[in-house]
mmCIF file of C-alpha atoms in Angstrom:
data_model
loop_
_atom_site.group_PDB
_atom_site.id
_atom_site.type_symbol
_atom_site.label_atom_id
_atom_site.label_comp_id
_atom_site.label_asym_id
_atom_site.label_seq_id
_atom_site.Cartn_x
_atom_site.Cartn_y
_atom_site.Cartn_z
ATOM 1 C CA UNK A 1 -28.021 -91.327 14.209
ATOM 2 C CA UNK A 2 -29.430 -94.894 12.917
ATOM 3 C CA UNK A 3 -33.078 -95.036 12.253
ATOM 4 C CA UNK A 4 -35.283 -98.055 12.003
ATOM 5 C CA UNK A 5 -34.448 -97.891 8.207
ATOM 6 C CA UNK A 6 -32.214 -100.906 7.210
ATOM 7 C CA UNK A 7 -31.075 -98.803 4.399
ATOM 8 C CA UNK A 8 -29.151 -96.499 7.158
ATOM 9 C CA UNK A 9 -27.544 -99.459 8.798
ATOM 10 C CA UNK A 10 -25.857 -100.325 5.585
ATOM 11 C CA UNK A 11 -22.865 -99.088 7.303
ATOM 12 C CA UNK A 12 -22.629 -101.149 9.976
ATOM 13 C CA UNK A 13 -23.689 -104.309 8.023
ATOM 14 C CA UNK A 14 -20.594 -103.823 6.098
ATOM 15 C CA UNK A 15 -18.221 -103.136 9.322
ATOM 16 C CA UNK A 16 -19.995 -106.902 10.384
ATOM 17 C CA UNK A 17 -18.187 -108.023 7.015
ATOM 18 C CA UNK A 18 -14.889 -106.156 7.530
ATOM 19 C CA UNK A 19 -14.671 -107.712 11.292
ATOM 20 C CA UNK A 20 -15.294 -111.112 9.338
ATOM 21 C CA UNK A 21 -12.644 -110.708 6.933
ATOM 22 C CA UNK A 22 -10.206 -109.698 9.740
ATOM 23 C CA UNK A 23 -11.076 -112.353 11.912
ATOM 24 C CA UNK A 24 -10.909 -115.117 9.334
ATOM 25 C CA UNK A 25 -9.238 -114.278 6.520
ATOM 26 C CA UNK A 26 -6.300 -111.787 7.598
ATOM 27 C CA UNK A 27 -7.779 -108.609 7.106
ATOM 28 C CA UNK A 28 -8.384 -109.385 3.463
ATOM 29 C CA UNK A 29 -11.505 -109.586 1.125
ATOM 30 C CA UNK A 30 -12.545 -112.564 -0.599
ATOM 31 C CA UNK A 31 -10.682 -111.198 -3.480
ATOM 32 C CA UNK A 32 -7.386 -111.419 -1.884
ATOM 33 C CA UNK A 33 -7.275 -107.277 -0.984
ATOM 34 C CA UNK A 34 -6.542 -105.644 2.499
ATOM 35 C CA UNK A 35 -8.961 -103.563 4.343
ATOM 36 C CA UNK A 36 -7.601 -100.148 4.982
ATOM 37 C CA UNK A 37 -8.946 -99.306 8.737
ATOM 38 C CA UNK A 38 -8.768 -95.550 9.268
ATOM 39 C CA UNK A 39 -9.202 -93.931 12.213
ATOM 40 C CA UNK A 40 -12.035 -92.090 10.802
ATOM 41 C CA UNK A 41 -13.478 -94.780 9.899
ATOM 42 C CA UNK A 42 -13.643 -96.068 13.022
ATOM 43 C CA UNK A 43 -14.791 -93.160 14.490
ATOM 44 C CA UNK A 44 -17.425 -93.621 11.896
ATOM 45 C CA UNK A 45 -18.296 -96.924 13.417
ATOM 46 C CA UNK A 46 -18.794 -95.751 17.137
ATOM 47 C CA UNK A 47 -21.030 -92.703 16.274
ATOM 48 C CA UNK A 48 -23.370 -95.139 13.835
ATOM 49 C CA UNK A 49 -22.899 -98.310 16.347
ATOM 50 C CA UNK A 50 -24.156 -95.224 19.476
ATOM 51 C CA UNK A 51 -26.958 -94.548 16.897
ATOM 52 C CA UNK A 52 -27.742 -97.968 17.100
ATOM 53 C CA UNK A 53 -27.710 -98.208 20.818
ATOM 54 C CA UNK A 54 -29.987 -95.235 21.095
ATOM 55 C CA UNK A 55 -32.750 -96.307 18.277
ATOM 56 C CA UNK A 56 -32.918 -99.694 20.718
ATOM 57 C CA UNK A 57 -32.635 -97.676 24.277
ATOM 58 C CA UNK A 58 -35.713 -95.844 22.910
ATOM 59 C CA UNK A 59 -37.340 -99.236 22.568
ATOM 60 C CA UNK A 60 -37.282 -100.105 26.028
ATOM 61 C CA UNK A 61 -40.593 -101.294 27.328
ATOM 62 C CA UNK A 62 -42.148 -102.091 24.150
ATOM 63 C CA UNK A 63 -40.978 -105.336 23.837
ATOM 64 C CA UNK A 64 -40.788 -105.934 27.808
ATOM 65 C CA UNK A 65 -42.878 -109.178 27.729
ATOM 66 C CA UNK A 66 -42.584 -109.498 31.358
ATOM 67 C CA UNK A 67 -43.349 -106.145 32.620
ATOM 68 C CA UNK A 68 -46.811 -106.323 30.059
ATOM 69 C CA UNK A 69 -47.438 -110.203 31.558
ATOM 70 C CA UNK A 70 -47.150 -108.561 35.047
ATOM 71 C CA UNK A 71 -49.607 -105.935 34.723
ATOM 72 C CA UNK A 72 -52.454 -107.714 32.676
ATOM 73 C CA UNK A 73 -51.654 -110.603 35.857
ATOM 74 C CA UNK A 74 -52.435 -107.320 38.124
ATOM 75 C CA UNK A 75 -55.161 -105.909 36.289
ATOM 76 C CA UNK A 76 -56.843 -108.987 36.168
ATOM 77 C CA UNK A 77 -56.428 -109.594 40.097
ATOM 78 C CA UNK A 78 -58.255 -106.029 40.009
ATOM 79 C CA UNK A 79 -55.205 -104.467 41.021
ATOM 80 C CA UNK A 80 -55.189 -102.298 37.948
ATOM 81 C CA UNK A 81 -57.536 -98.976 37.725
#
């Protein structure tokens, strides 16, 4: 699983390269050389990009700026306890 560490997302930082090289330049590298795209590698890519999804599911109402907005509005109607 991907933690909040940008060192373990290095992975998936360089997949964002590989999809760039295969969108724009052919499937090669700047140096002219073909990705090789394994299916292990892609399987790779799924369990690190789920890792991914699950660090930012676990997020989920920290950074809900509406849901905070609403209940300091309702706490400061007295509506909070």
């Amino acid at each position: 699983m991907i933690s909040p560490d940008p060192e373990d997302m290095k992975e998936l930082l360089r997949a964002i390269d590989i999809r760039h090289d295969l969108v724009h330049r052919s499937g090669r590298t700047k140096d002219g050389e073909e990705h090789t795209i394994t299916p292990e590698k892609i399987e790779k890519l799924i369990a690190d990009t789920d890792g991914l999804v699950l660090l930012v599911d676990a997020q989920d109402g920290k950074f809900n700026f509406k849901a905070q907005e609403a209940s300091a509005e309702e706490e400061s109607k007295g509506g909070g306890k």
